[in-house]
């Protein structure tokens, strides 16, 4: 019974562990587990805490205090206000509240700066997630490329093995020489070497992908390359619309949003610094009471009676007018204004940079789509040339060198076609990225 149960559990678990991950799944996994993304989430929480603190500055502050004092030796008697040399016990209670009425709109600008900071934190988190997805995209593309090369190299090994058998049979019947057999053996050794080299490159690229995804290095990672290897050149080749490029809008891009909200934050911090030149007005109120007892004297009033009789209240208004603080306010205002101008320049620079990169990504995407279409035709031609050369080699009309040349040309064309397809996929995702889309959720 135990054996049957353990076998059923293993059958249920194995398919989940061996499930192949697509590009989108790899991106989502990385976004959920990346350490820099988690740091950005904590930084966003700090911005939210600053916003909460800015809201709290509009509320009154309330304080309560309790003091106890034991006097011995010469001291002042609070009942007679004269000196006494007996031991006394003193207990005081105070409750106070204060509320700033006007501070040159400093609190208002601090709240606006905190709100802009929170939005900047959200955009920074989105930017970190997008950058993580792009890193995974690049690493995933390298793995897909080397995976394709490994398959091509494996097919080449099988092909050379079969060709070597055929050449040896032709040698036995006298149609091929020992030199032809040696050349084919050299080609087989070269194919075996290339397979081992591509397998090592694939293993290194897979490790890099695991690191980028924050995936456990000891766990096996199974990938599904099928959804990303479909021909997509028919989507845009021949349908190029120049007006689409002119209307490309990067306003929703997280990097530009971070620069925009940083500019808004600097603007409100500048206005907040200028508020130090205005007078400030605040209200305060409170109540206090005391309890006093001369030790070893039973004639003192009770605790409750003294708390009631000694109760006092106050209400105050405070007006503070800044006159001269050694030019500190002017210096702070100047720095804040310069920081705002720096943020404005950084925003304009980032917008221009993103516009250039988005147009470049669009042009590269269109270029790789067209290159893919042309390379497909070249692969077909090179494949036909290789088949004809191989038939001629079997019939003794061409040499092993000719066969090796056409085979290498076909393999190079296939590798270039694979690279064009993958780069077209990468550039398409970059176009979506510069448009502000969350590419890991699509």
CSV table of C-alpha atoms in Angstrom, one decimal:
chain,number,residue,atom,x,y,z
A,1,UNK,CA,0.0,0.0,0.0
A,2,UNK,CA,2.9,2.3,0.8
A,3,UNK,CA,4.6,1.6,-2.5
A,4,UNK,CA,1.5,2.4,-4.5
A,5,UNK,CA,0.9,5.6,-2.7
A,6,UNK,CA,4.5,6.9,-3.1
A,7,UNK,CA,4.4,6.0,-6.8
A,8,UNK,CA,1.2,7.9,-7.3
A,9,UNK,CA,2.6,11.0,-5.6
A,10,UNK,CA,5.7,10.8,-7.8
A,11,UNK,CA,3.7,10.6,-10.9
A,12,UNK,CA,1.8,13.7,-9.9
A,13,UNK,CA,4.9,15.7,-9.0
A,14,UNK,CA,7.2,14.9,-11.9
A,15,UNK,CA,5.1,16.5,-14.7
A,16,UNK,CA,5.0,19.8,-12.7
A,17,UNK,CA,8.8,19.8,-12.2
A,18,UNK,CA,9.4,19.0,-15.8
A,19,UNK,CA,7.1,21.6,-17.2
A,20,UNK,CA,8.8,23.7,-19.8
A,21,UNK,CA,8.9,27.5,-19.2
A,22,UNK,CA,8.2,29.9,-22.0
A,23,UNK,CA,9.8,33.4,-22.3
A,24,UNK,CA,6.9,35.1,-20.6
A,25,UNK,CA,6.9,32.6,-17.7
A,26,UNK,CA,10.7,33.2,-17.3
A,27,UNK,CA,10.1,37.0,-17.2
A,28,UNK,CA,7.3,36.7,-14.6
A,29,UNK,CA,9.4,34.4,-12.5
A,30,UNK,CA,12.3,36.8,-12.5
A,31,UNK,CA,10.1,39.8,-11.7
A,32,UNK,CA,8.6,37.9,-8.7
A,33,UNK,CA,12.0,36.7,-7.4
A,34,UNK,CA,14.5,39.3,-8.4
A,35,UNK,CA,16.3,40.9,-5.4
A,36,UNK,CA,16.6,44.3,-7.0
A,37,UNK,CA,12.8,44.3,-7.6
A,38,UNK,CA,12.2,43.5,-3.9
A,39,UNK,CA,14.5,46.4,-3.0
A,40,UNK,CA,12.5,48.7,-5.2
A,41,UNK,CA,9.3,47.5,-3.4
A,42,UNK,CA,10.8,48.4,0.0
A,43,UNK,CA,11.9,51.8,-1.4
A,44,UNK,CA,8.3,52.4,-2.5
A,45,UNK,CA,7.1,51.6,1.0
A,46,UNK,CA,9.5,54.3,2.3
A,47,UNK,CA,8.0,56.8,-0.1
A,48,UNK,CA,4.5,55.8,1.2
A,49,UNK,CA,5.8,56.3,4.8
A,50,UNK,CA,7.0,59.8,3.9
A,51,UNK,CA,3.6,60.6,2.4
A,52,UNK,CA,1.9,59.4,5.6
A,53,UNK,CA,4.3,61.6,7.7
A,54,UNK,CA,3.5,64.6,5.5
A,55,UNK,CA,-0.2,64.1,6.1
A,56,UNK,CA,0.5,63.9,9.8
A,57,UNK,CA,2.1,67.3,9.9
A,58,UNK,CA,-1.4,68.8,9.4
A,59,UNK,CA,-2.6,67.2,12.6
A,60,UNK,CA,-2.1,68.7,16.1
A,61,UNK,CA,0.7,67.2,18.3
A,62,UNK,CA,-0.4,66.1,21.7
A,63,UNK,CA,2.0,65.4,24.6
A,64,UNK,CA,1.5,64.1,28.1
A,65,UNK,CA,4.2,64.2,30.8
A,66,UNK,CA,4.4,63.0,34.4
A,67,UNK,CA,7.2,64.1,36.8
A,68,UNK,CA,8.2,62.9,40.2
A,69,UNK,CA,10.6,64.7,42.5
A,70,UNK,CA,11.9,63.9,46.0
A,71,UNK,CA,13.5,66.8,47.9
A,72,UNK,CA,15.6,66.5,51.0
A,73,UNK,CA,17.6,69.2,52.7
A,74,UNK,CA,17.1,72.9,52.0
A,75,UNK,CA,14.3,73.5,49.4
A,76,UNK,CA,11.4,75.8,48.5
A,77,UNK,CA,8.0,75.0,50.1
A,78,UNK,CA,5.4,75.4,47.3
A,79,UNK,CA,2.7,76.1,49.9
A,80,UNK,CA,4.5,79.1,51.6
A,81,UNK,CA,7.0,79.8,48.8
A,82,UNK,CA,9.6,79.9,51.5
A,83,UNK,CA,12.6,77.8,52.3
A,84,UNK,CA,12.3,74.7,54.3
A,85,UNK,CA,14.7,72.0,55.3
A,86,UNK,CA,12.3,69.0,55.6
A,87,UNK,CA,12.0,66.2,53.1
A,88,UNK,CA,9.2,66.7,50.5
A,89,UNK,CA,7.6,64.7,47.7
A,90,UNK,CA,6.5,66.5,44.5
A,91,UNK,CA,4.4,65.0,41.7
A,92,UNK,CA,3.4,66.9,38.5
A,93,UNK,CA,1.1,66.1,35.6
A,94,UNK,CA,0.8,68.0,32.2
A,95,UNK,CA,-1.1,67.6,29.0
A,96,UNK,CA,-0.4,69.9,26.1
A,97,UNK,CA,-1.3,70.2,22.4
A,98,UNK,CA,0.0,72.4,19.6
A,99,UNK,CA,-1.2,73.1,16.1
A,100,UNK,CA,0.7,75.1,13.4
A,101,UNK,CA,-1.8,77.5,11.7
A,102,UNK,CA,0.4,79.0,9.0
A,103,UNK,CA,3.9,78.1,7.9
A,104,UNK,CA,4.2,79.7,4.5
A,105,UNK,CA,2.5,76.6,2.9
A,106,UNK,CA,5.6,74.5,3.8
A,107,UNK,CA,3.4,71.6,4.9
A,108,UNK,CA,1.3,71.8,1.7
A,109,UNK,CA,4.4,71.6,-0.5
A,110,UNK,CA,5.9,68.9,1.6
A,111,UNK,CA,2.7,66.8,1.1
A,112,UNK,CA,2.8,67.4,-2.7
A,113,UNK,CA,6.5,66.5,-2.8
A,114,UNK,CA,5.7,63.3,-0.9
A,115,UNK,CA,2.9,62.4,-3.3
A,116,UNK,CA,5.2,62.9,-6.3
A,117,UNK,CA,7.8,60.9,-4.5
A,118,UNK,CA,5.4,58.0,-4.1
A,119,UNK,CA,4.5,58.1,-7.8
A,120,UNK,CA,8.2,58.2,-8.6
A,121,UNK,CA,8.7,55.1,-6.4
A,122,UNK,CA,5.9,53.3,-8.3
A,123,UNK,CA,7.5,54.2,-11.6
A,124,UNK,CA,10.9,53.2,-10.3
A,125,UNK,CA,9.5,49.8,-9.3
A,126,UNK,CA,7.9,49.4,-12.7
A,127,UNK,CA,11.3,50.4,-14.3
A,128,UNK,CA,13.1,47.8,-12.2
A,129,UNK,CA,10.6,45.1,-13.2
A,130,UNK,CA,10.9,46.1,-16.9
A,131,UNK,CA,14.7,46.1,-16.7
A,132,UNK,CA,14.7,42.7,-15.1
A,133,UNK,CA,12.4,41.4,-17.9
A,134,UNK,CA,14.8,42.8,-20.5
A,135,UNK,CA,17.7,41.1,-18.8
A,136,UNK,CA,15.8,37.8,-18.9
A,137,UNK,CA,14.9,38.4,-22.5
A,138,UNK,CA,18.6,38.8,-23.5
A,139,UNK,CA,19.7,35.8,-21.5
A,140,UNK,CA,16.8,33.7,-22.8
A,141,UNK,CA,17.6,34.7,-26.3
A,142,UNK,CA,21.2,33.5,-25.9
A,143,UNK,CA,20.0,30.2,-24.5
A,144,UNK,CA,17.6,29.8,-27.4
A,145,UNK,CA,20.4,30.6,-29.9
A,146,UNK,CA,22.9,28.1,-28.5
A,147,UNK,CA,20.1,25.5,-28.1
A,148,UNK,CA,19.5,25.9,-31.9
A,149,UNK,CA,23.2,25.6,-32.6
A,150,UNK,CA,23.4,22.5,-30.5
A,151,UNK,CA,20.6,20.9,-32.5
A,152,UNK,CA,22.3,21.9,-35.8
A,153,UNK,CA,25.6,20.5,-34.5
A,154,UNK,CA,23.9,17.3,-33.5
A,155,UNK,CA,22.3,16.9,-36.9
A,156,UNK,CA,25.7,17.6,-38.5
A,157,UNK,CA,27.3,14.8,-36.4
A,158,UNK,CA,24.6,12.3,-37.5
A,159,UNK,CA,25.0,13.4,-41.1
A,160,UNK,CA,28.8,13.1,-41.1
A,161,UNK,CA,28.6,9.7,-39.4
A,162,UNK,CA,26.2,8.5,-42.2
A,163,UNK,CA,28.4,10.1,-44.8
A,164,UNK,CA,31.5,8.3,-43.4
A,165,UNK,CA,29.8,5.0,-43.6
A,166,UNK,CA,28.8,5.6,-47.2
A,167,UNK,CA,32.3,6.8,-48.1
A,168,UNK,CA,33.9,3.7,-46.6
A,169,UNK,CA,31.5,1.5,-48.6
A,170,UNK,CA,32.3,3.4,-51.7
A,171,UNK,CA,36.0,2.9,-50.9
A,172,UNK,CA,35.5,-0.9,-50.7
A,173,UNK,CA,34.0,-1.0,-54.2
A,174,UNK,CA,36.8,1.3,-55.5
A,175,UNK,CA,34.7,4.4,-56.1
A,176,UNK,CA,36.4,6.5,-53.4
A,177,UNK,CA,40.0,6.7,-52.3
A,178,UNK,CA,41.6,6.6,-48.9
A,179,UNK,CA,42.1,10.4,-49.1
A,180,UNK,CA,38.3,10.9,-49.5
A,181,UNK,CA,37.7,8.7,-46.4
A,182,UNK,CA,40.3,10.7,-44.4
A,183,UNK,CA,38.7,14.0,-45.4
A,184,UNK,CA,35.3,12.8,-44.3
A,185,UNK,CA,36.8,11.5,-41.0
A,186,UNK,CA,38.2,15.0,-40.5
A,187,UNK,CA,34.8,16.5,-41.1
A,188,UNK,CA,33.3,14.1,-38.5
A,189,UNK,CA,35.9,15.0,-35.9
A,190,UNK,CA,35.2,18.7,-36.6
A,191,UNK,CA,31.5,18.1,-36.2
A,192,UNK,CA,32.0,16.3,-32.9
A,193,UNK,CA,34.2,19.2,-31.7
A,194,UNK,CA,31.6,21.8,-32.7
A,195,UNK,CA,28.9,19.9,-30.9
A,196,UNK,CA,30.9,19.8,-27.7
A,197,UNK,CA,31.7,23.5,-28.0
A,198,UNK,CA,28.1,24.5,-28.5
A,199,UNK,CA,27.0,22.3,-25.6
A,200,UNK,CA,29.4,24.1,-23.3
A,201,UNK,CA,28.2,27.5,-24.6
A,202,UNK,CA,24.6,26.4,-24.1
A,203,UNK,CA,25.4,25.3,-20.5
A,204,UNK,CA,27.0,28.7,-19.7
A,205,UNK,CA,24.1,30.6,-21.2
A,206,UNK,CA,21.7,28.5,-19.1
A,207,UNK,CA,23.6,29.3,-15.9
A,208,UNK,CA,23.5,33.0,-16.8
A,209,UNK,CA,19.7,32.8,-17.4
A,210,UNK,CA,19.3,31.1,-14.0
A,211,UNK,CA,21.2,33.9,-12.3
A,212,UNK,CA,19.2,36.6,-14.1
A,213,UNK,CA,16.0,34.9,-13.1
A,214,UNK,CA,17.2,34.3,-9.5
A,215,UNK,CA,16.4,30.7,-10.2
A,216,UNK,CA,18.1,28.0,-7.9
A,217,UNK,CA,21.3,26.9,-9.6
A,218,UNK,CA,20.9,23.3,-8.5
A,219,UNK,CA,17.4,22.9,-10.0
A,220,UNK,CA,16.9,21.9,-13.6
A,221,UNK,CA,15.4,24.5,-15.9
A,222,UNK,CA,13.3,23.3,-18.8
A,223,UNK,CA,12.6,25.8,-21.5
A,224,UNK,CA,10.0,25.9,-24.3
A,225,UNK,CA,11.4,27.8,-27.3
A,226,UNK,CA,8.5,26.9,-29.7
A,227,UNK,CA,6.3,30.0,-29.1
A,228,UNK,CA,9.2,32.3,-29.8
A,229,UNK,CA,10.5,30.7,-33.0
A,230,UNK,CA,7.4,31.2,-35.2
A,231,UNK,CA,7.8,33.2,-38.4
A,232,UNK,CA,6.6,36.7,-37.8
A,233,UNK,CA,8.0,38.6,-40.8
A,234,UNK,CA,4.6,38.7,-42.4
A,235,UNK,CA,3.3,40.9,-39.5
A,236,UNK,CA,5.1,44.1,-40.6
A,237,UNK,CA,7.3,43.5,-43.6
A,238,UNK,CA,5.6,45.3,-46.5
A,239,UNK,CA,3.3,47.1,-44.1
A,240,UNK,CA,5.8,49.7,-42.9
A,241,UNK,CA,4.0,52.9,-41.9
A,242,UNK,CA,6.3,55.9,-41.4
A,243,UNK,CA,3.6,57.8,-39.6
A,244,UNK,CA,3.6,55.2,-36.8
A,245,UNK,CA,7.2,56.0,-36.0
A,246,UNK,CA,6.5,59.8,-36.0
A,247,UNK,CA,3.6,59.2,-33.6
A,248,UNK,CA,5.7,57.1,-31.2
A,249,UNK,CA,4.9,58.3,-27.7
A,250,UNK,CA,7.2,57.4,-24.7
A,251,UNK,CA,5.3,59.3,-22.1
A,252,UNK,CA,4.2,56.1,-20.4
A,253,UNK,CA,7.7,54.7,-20.2
A,254,UNK,CA,8.7,54.2,-16.6
A,255,UNK,CA,12.1,55.8,-17.0
A,256,UNK,CA,10.5,59.0,-18.3
A,257,UNK,CA,7.9,58.9,-15.5
A,258,UNK,CA,10.6,58.6,-12.9
A,259,UNK,CA,12.3,61.7,-14.4
A,260,UNK,CA,9.0,63.6,-14.5
A,261,UNK,CA,8.0,62.8,-10.9
A,262,UNK,CA,11.6,63.7,-9.7
A,263,UNK,CA,11.1,67.0,-11.4
A,264,UNK,CA,7.8,67.6,-9.7
A,265,UNK,CA,9.4,66.6,-6.3
A,266,UNK,CA,12.2,69.0,-6.8
A,267,UNK,CA,9.8,71.8,-7.7
A,268,UNK,CA,7.8,71.3,-4.5
A,269,UNK,CA,11.0,71.1,-2.4
A,270,UNK,CA,12.0,74.4,-3.9
A,271,UNK,CA,8.7,76.0,-2.9
A,272,UNK,CA,9.0,74.4,0.5
A,273,UNK,CA,12.4,76.0,0.9
A,274,UNK,CA,11.0,79.4,0.0
A,275,UNK,CA,8.4,79.0,2.8
A,276,UNK,CA,11.2,79.6,5.3
A,277,UNK,CA,11.0,83.3,4.4
A,278,UNK,CA,7.4,83.7,5.7
A,279,UNK,CA,6.4,84.1,9.3
A,280,UNK,CA,4.8,81.1,11.1
A,281,UNK,CA,1.8,81.1,13.4
A,282,UNK,CA,0.9,78.3,15.8
A,283,UNK,CA,-1.6,77.7,18.6
A,284,UNK,CA,-0.9,75.8,21.8
A,285,UNK,CA,-3.0,74.7,24.7
A,286,UNK,CA,-2.7,72.6,27.8
A,287,UNK,CA,-3.4,71.8,31.4
A,288,UNK,CA,-1.3,70.9,34.4
A,289,UNK,CA,-1.7,69.9,38.0
A,290,UNK,CA,0.6,68.9,40.9
A,291,UNK,CA,0.6,67.0,44.1
A,292,UNK,CA,2.8,68.0,47.0
A,293,UNK,CA,3.4,66.4,50.4
A,294,UNK,CA,5.8,67.0,53.2
A,295,UNK,CA,7.0,63.7,54.4
A,296,UNK,CA,6.1,62.6,58.0
A,297,UNK,CA,3.2,65.2,57.9
A,298,UNK,CA,-0.3,63.8,57.9
A,299,UNK,CA,-2.0,67.2,57.7
A,300,UNK,CA,-1.5,67.5,53.9
A,301,UNK,CA,-4.4,67.6,51.6
A,302,UNK,CA,-5.5,64.4,49.9
A,303,UNK,CA,-4.2,63.4,46.4
A,304,UNK,CA,-7.5,64.0,44.7
A,305,UNK,CA,-8.1,67.4,46.4
A,306,UNK,CA,-4.6,68.7,45.3
A,307,UNK,CA,-5.1,67.5,41.7
A,308,UNK,CA,-8.3,69.5,41.6
A,309,UNK,CA,-7.2,72.5,43.4
A,310,UNK,CA,-3.8,72.8,41.6
A,311,UNK,CA,-5.3,72.3,38.1
A,312,UNK,CA,-4.3,75.0,35.6
A,313,UNK,CA,-5.0,75.6,31.9
A,314,UNK,CA,-3.4,77.8,29.3
A,315,UNK,CA,-4.0,78.8,25.7
A,316,UNK,CA,-1.2,80.4,23.7
A,317,UNK,CA,-0.5,81.9,20.3
A,318,UNK,CA,3.0,82.0,18.9
A,319,UNK,CA,4.2,84.1,15.9
A,320,UNK,CA,7.7,83.6,14.6
A,321,UNK,CA,9.1,86.1,12.1
A,322,UNK,CA,12.4,85.2,10.4
A,323,UNK,CA,14.8,88.1,10.4
A,324,UNK,CA,18.3,86.8,9.8
A,325,UNK,CA,19.7,83.3,10.0
A,326,UNK,CA,23.1,83.9,8.5
A,327,UNK,CA,21.9,83.5,4.9
A,328,UNK,CA,21.0,79.8,5.5
A,329,UNK,CA,17.5,80.2,4.0
A,330,UNK,CA,18.7,82.0,0.9
A,331,UNK,CA,21.4,79.3,0.4
A,332,UNK,CA,18.8,76.5,0.8
A,333,UNK,CA,16.4,78.2,-1.7
A,334,UNK,CA,19.2,78.6,-4.2
A,335,UNK,CA,20.2,74.9,-4.0
A,336,UNK,CA,16.6,73.7,-4.2
A,337,UNK,CA,16.0,75.9,-7.3
A,338,UNK,CA,19.2,74.5,-8.9
A,339,UNK,CA,18.0,70.9,-8.1
A,340,UNK,CA,14.7,71.7,-9.9
A,341,UNK,CA,16.5,73.0,-13.0
A,342,UNK,CA,18.8,69.9,-13.0
A,343,UNK,CA,15.7,67.7,-12.8
A,344,UNK,CA,14.1,69.6,-15.7
A,345,UNK,CA,17.3,69.1,-17.8
A,346,UNK,CA,17.4,65.4,-16.9
A,347,UNK,CA,13.8,65.0,-17.9
A,348,UNK,CA,14.3,66.6,-21.4
A,349,UNK,CA,17.5,64.5,-21.9
A,350,UNK,CA,15.7,61.3,-21.0
A,351,UNK,CA,12.8,62.1,-23.3
A,352,UNK,CA,15.2,62.7,-26.2
A,353,UNK,CA,17.1,59.6,-25.4
A,354,UNK,CA,14.0,57.4,-25.3
A,355,UNK,CA,12.7,58.8,-28.5
A,356,UNK,CA,16.0,57.9,-30.2
A,357,UNK,CA,16.1,54.4,-28.7
A,358,UNK,CA,12.5,53.7,-29.6
A,359,UNK,CA,12.9,54.8,-33.2
A,360,UNK,CA,16.1,52.8,-33.4
A,361,UNK,CA,14.4,49.7,-32.0
A,362,UNK,CA,11.6,50.1,-34.5
A,363,UNK,CA,14.1,50.3,-37.4
A,364,UNK,CA,16.1,47.4,-36.2
A,365,UNK,CA,12.9,45.3,-35.8
A,366,UNK,CA,11.9,46.1,-39.4
A,367,UNK,CA,15.4,45.4,-40.6
A,368,UNK,CA,15.6,42.0,-38.9
A,369,UNK,CA,12.2,41.0,-40.2
A,370,UNK,CA,13.3,41.7,-43.7
A,371,UNK,CA,16.7,39.9,-43.1
A,372,UNK,CA,14.7,36.9,-41.8
A,373,UNK,CA,12.7,36.7,-45.0
A,374,UNK,CA,15.9,36.9,-47.1
A,375,UNK,CA,17.8,34.4,-45.0
A,376,UNK,CA,14.9,31.9,-45.4
A,377,UNK,CA,15.4,32.1,-49.1
A,378,UNK,CA,19.1,31.7,-48.7
A,379,UNK,CA,18.7,28.6,-46.5
A,380,UNK,CA,16.5,27.0,-49.1
A,381,UNK,CA,19.1,27.7,-51.8
A,382,UNK,CA,22.0,26.5,-49.7
A,383,UNK,CA,20.1,23.4,-48.8
A,384,UNK,CA,19.5,22.6,-52.4
A,385,UNK,CA,23.1,23.3,-53.3
A,386,UNK,CA,24.3,20.9,-50.5
A,387,UNK,CA,22.0,18.1,-51.6
A,388,UNK,CA,23.2,18.4,-55.2
A,389,UNK,CA,26.8,18.5,-54.1
A,390,UNK,CA,26.4,15.5,-51.9
A,391,UNK,CA,24.8,13.5,-54.7
A,392,UNK,CA,27.7,14.5,-57.0
A,393,UNK,CA,30.1,13.4,-54.2
A,394,UNK,CA,28.4,10.0,-54.1
A,395,UNK,CA,28.7,9.7,-57.8
A,396,UNK,CA,32.3,10.8,-57.8
A,397,UNK,CA,31.7,14.2,-59.6
A,398,UNK,CA,32.8,16.3,-56.6
A,399,UNK,CA,35.4,16.1,-53.8
A,400,UNK,CA,35.0,16.0,-50.1
A,401,UNK,CA,36.3,19.6,-49.9
A,402,UNK,CA,33.4,20.8,-52.1
A,403,UNK,CA,31.0,18.9,-49.9
A,404,UNK,CA,32.5,20.4,-46.7
A,405,UNK,CA,32.3,23.9,-48.2
A,406,UNK,CA,28.6,23.6,-49.1
A,407,UNK,CA,27.8,22.0,-45.8
A,408,UNK,CA,29.6,24.8,-43.8
A,409,UNK,CA,27.8,27.4,-45.9
A,410,UNK,CA,24.4,25.8,-45.2
A,411,UNK,CA,25.2,25.6,-41.5
A,412,UNK,CA,26.2,29.2,-41.4
A,413,UNK,CA,23.0,30.2,-43.2
A,414,UNK,CA,20.9,28.3,-40.7
A,415,UNK,CA,22.7,29.9,-37.8
A,416,UNK,CA,22.3,33.4,-39.3
A,417,UNK,CA,18.5,32.7,-39.9
A,418,UNK,CA,18.1,31.6,-36.3
A,419,UNK,CA,19.9,34.8,-35.1
A,420,UNK,CA,17.7,37.0,-37.3
A,421,UNK,CA,14.6,35.4,-35.9
A,422,UNK,CA,15.7,35.8,-32.3
A,423,UNK,CA,16.8,39.4,-32.9
A,424,UNK,CA,13.5,40.2,-34.5
A,425,UNK,CA,11.8,38.9,-31.4
A,426,UNK,CA,14.1,40.9,-29.1
A,427,UNK,CA,13.6,44.1,-31.1
A,428,UNK,CA,9.8,43.6,-31.1
A,429,UNK,CA,9.8,43.4,-27.3
A,430,UNK,CA,12.0,46.5,-27.1
A,431,UNK,CA,9.5,48.4,-29.2
A,432,UNK,CA,6.8,47.4,-26.8
A,433,UNK,CA,9.1,48.3,-23.9
A,434,UNK,CA,9.7,51.8,-25.1
A,435,UNK,CA,6.0,52.3,-25.7
A,436,UNK,CA,5.6,51.7,-21.9
A,437,UNK,CA,4.1,48.2,-22.0
A,438,UNK,CA,4.8,45.6,-19.3
A,439,UNK,CA,6.3,43.1,-21.6
A,440,UNK,CA,6.4,40.3,-18.9
A,441,UNK,CA,2.6,40.3,-18.6
A,442,UNK,CA,1.7,40.1,-22.3
